[in-house]
mmCIF file of C-alpha atoms in Angstrom:
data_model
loop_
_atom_site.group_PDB
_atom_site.id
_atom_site.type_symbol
_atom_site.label_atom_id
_atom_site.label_comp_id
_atom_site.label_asym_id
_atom_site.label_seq_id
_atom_site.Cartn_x
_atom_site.Cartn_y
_atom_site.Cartn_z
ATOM 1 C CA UNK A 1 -4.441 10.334 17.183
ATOM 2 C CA UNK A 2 -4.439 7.111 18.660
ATOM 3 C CA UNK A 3 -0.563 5.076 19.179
ATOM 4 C CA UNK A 4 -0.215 2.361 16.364
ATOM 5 C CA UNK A 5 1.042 2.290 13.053
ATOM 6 C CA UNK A 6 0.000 2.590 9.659
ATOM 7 C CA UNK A 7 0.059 -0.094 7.282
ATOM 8 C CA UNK A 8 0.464 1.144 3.675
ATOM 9 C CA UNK A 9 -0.486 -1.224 0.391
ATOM 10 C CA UNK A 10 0.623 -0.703 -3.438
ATOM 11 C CA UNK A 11 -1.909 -3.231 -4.823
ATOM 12 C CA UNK A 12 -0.827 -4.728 -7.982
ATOM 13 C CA UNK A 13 -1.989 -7.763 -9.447
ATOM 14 C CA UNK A 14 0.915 -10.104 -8.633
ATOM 15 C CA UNK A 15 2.254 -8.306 -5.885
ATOM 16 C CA UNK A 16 1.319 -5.871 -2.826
ATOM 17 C CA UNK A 17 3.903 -3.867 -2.322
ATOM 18 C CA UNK A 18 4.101 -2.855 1.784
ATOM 19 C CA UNK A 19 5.450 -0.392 4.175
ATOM 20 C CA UNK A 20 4.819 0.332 7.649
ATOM 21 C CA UNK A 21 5.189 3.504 9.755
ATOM 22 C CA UNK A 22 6.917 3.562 13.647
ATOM 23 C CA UNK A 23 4.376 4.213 16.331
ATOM 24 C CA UNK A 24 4.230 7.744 15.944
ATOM 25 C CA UNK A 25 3.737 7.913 12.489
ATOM 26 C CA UNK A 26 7.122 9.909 11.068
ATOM 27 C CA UNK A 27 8.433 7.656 9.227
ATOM 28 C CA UNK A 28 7.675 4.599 6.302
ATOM 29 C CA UNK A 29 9.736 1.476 5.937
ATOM 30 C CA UNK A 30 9.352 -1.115 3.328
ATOM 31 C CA UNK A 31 8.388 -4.786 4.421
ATOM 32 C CA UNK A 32 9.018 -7.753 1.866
ATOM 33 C CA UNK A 33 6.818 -7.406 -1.194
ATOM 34 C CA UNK A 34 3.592 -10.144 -0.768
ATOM 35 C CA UNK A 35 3.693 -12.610 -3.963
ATOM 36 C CA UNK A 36 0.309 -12.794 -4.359
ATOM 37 C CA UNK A 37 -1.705 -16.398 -3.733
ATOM 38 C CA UNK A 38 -5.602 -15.127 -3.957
ATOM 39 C CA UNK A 39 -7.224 -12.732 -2.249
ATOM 40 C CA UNK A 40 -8.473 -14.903 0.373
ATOM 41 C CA UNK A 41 -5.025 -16.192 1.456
ATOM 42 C CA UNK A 42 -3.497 -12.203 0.950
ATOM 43 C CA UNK A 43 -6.244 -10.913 3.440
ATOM 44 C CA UNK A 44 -5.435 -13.528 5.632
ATOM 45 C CA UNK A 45 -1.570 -12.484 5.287
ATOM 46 C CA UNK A 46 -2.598 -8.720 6.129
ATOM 47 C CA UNK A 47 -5.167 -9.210 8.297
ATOM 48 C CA UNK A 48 -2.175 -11.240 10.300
ATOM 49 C CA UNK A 49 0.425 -8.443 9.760
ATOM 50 C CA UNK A 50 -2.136 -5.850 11.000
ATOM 51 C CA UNK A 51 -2.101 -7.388 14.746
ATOM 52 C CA UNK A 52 1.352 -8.853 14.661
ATOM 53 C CA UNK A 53 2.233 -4.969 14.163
ATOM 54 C CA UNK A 54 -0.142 -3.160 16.136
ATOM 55 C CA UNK A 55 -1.874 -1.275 12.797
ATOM 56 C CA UNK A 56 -4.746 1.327 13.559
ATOM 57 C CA UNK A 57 -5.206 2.146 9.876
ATOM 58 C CA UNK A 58 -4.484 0.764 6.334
ATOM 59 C CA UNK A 59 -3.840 3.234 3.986
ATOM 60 C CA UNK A 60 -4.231 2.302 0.074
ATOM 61 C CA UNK A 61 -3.039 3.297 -3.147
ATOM 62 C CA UNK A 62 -6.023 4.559 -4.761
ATOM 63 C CA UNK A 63 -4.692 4.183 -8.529
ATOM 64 C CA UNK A 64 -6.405 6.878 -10.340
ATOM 65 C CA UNK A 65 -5.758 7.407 -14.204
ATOM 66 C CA UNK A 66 -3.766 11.066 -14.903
ATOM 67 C CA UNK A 67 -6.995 12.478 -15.522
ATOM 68 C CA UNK A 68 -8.111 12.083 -12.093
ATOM 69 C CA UNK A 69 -11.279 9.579 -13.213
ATOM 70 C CA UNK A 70 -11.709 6.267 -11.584
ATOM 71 C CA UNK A 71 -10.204 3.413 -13.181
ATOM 72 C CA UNK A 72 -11.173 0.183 -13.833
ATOM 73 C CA UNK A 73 -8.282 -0.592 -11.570
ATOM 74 C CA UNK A 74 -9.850 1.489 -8.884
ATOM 75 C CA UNK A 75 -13.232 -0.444 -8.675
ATOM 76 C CA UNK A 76 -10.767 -3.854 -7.384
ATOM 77 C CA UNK A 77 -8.955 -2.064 -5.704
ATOM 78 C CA UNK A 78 -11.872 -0.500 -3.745
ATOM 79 C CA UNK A 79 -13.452 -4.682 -3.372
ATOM 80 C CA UNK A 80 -10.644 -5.650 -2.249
ATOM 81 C CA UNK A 81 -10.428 -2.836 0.705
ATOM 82 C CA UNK A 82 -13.728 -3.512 1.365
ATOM 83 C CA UNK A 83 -12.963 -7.457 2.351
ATOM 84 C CA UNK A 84 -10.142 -6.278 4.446
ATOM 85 C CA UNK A 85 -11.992 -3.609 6.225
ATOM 86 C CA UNK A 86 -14.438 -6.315 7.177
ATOM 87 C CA UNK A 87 -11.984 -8.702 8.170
ATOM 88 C CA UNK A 88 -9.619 -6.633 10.156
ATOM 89 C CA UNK A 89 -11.723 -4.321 11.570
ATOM 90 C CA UNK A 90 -9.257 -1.025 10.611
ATOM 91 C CA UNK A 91 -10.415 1.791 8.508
ATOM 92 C CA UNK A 92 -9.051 2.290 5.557
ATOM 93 C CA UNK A 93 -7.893 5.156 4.198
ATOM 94 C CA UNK A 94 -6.962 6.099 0.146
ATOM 95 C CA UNK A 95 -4.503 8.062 -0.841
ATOM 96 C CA UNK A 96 -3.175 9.402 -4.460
ATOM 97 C CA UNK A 97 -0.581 7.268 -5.585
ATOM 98 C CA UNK A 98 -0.988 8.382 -9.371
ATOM 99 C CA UNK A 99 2.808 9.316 -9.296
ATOM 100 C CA UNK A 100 4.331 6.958 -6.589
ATOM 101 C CA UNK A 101 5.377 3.982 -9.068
ATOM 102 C CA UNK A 102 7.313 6.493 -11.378
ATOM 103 C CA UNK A 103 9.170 7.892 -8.880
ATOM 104 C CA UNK A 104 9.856 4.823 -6.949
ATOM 105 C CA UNK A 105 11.431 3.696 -10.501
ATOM 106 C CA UNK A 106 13.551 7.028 -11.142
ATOM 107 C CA UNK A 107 14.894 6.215 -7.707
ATOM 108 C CA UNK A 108 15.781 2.595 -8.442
ATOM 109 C CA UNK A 109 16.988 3.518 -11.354
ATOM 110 C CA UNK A 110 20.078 4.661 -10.565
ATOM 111 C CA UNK A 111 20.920 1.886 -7.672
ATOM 112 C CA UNK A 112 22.166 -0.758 -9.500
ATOM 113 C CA UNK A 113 19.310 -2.997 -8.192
ATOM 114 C CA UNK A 114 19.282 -6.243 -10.826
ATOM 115 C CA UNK A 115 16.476 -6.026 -13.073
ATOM 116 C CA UNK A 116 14.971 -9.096 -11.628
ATOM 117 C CA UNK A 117 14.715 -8.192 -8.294
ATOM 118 C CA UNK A 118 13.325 -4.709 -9.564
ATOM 119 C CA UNK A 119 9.537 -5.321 -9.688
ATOM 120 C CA UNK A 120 9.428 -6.009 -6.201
ATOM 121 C CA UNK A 121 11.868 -3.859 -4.673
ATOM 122 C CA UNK A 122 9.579 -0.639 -7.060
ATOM 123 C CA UNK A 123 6.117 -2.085 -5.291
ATOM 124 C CA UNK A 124 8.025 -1.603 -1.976
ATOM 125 C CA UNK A 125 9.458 1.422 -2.613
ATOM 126 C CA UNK A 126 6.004 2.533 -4.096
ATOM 127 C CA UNK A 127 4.441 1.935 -1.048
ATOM 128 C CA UNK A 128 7.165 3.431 0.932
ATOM 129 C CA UNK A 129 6.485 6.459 -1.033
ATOM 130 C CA UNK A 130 2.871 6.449 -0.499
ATOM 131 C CA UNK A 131 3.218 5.817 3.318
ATOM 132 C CA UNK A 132 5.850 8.977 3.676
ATOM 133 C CA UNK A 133 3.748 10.935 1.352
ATOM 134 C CA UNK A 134 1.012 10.483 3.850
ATOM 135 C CA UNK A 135 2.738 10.878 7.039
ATOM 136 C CA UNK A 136 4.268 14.214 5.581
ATOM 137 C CA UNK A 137 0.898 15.239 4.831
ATOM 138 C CA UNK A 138 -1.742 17.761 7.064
ATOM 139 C CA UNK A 139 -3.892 14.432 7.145
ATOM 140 C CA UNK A 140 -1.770 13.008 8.879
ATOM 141 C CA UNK A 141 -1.185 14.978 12.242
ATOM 142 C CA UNK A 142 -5.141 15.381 12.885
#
């Protein structure tokens, strides 16, 4: 696979949670949650991160109820990947994240994090998860 990194997104409606793997694609490491502005100005914000950080593919959080069926969620989620395929000129990739949020709060949980500064810090770590759950995948190393 080609050198760059991947560029993983936990879309939620106020934030996007964001992590980024090193160059060869081992590791995840959260980057400050985005406080959402409109999805204009956010794909402007990505599109920016993606060459500031030399991204060769976005991976997103394809939030698909526990039954497995595409959610209402899912449709925007899938628009909004669409405008930033377009505009950055990356493929995207989705990826499960059905069980990323929960465990991303079990974690913080524990930390003694303020409850506050919570929200963001479980959309980073969500997307944190979702990044290493992809890099430790097969997927992954093809």
């Amino acid at each position: 696979s080609t050198v760059g990194r991947i560029l993983a997104l936990d879309l939620g409606k106020k934030r996007i949670g964001l992590a980024l793997s090193d160059e060869l694609g081992f590791t995840a490491q959260g980057l400050k949650t985005l406080e959402r502005e409109g999805r204009r100005d956010d794909i402007e914000v990505l599109r920016r991160l993606t060459v500031e950080n030399n991204v060769k593919l976005i991976l997103v959080g394809d939030p698909l109820h526990m039954s497995g069926e595409k959610s209402r969620q899912g449709e925007y989620t899938r628009e909004f990947a669409r405008e930033l395929e377009y505009k950055t000129g990356l493929p995207i990739r989705f990826w499960d994240e059905r069980w990323t949020s929960r465990e991303a709060e079990r974690t913080l949980r524990g930390s003694g994090i303020a409850h506050d500064e919570r929200k963001p810090a479980i959309d980073r770590l969500s997307a944190v998860i979702l990044l290493q759950s992809y890099l430790d995948s097969a997927e992954a190393s093809q």
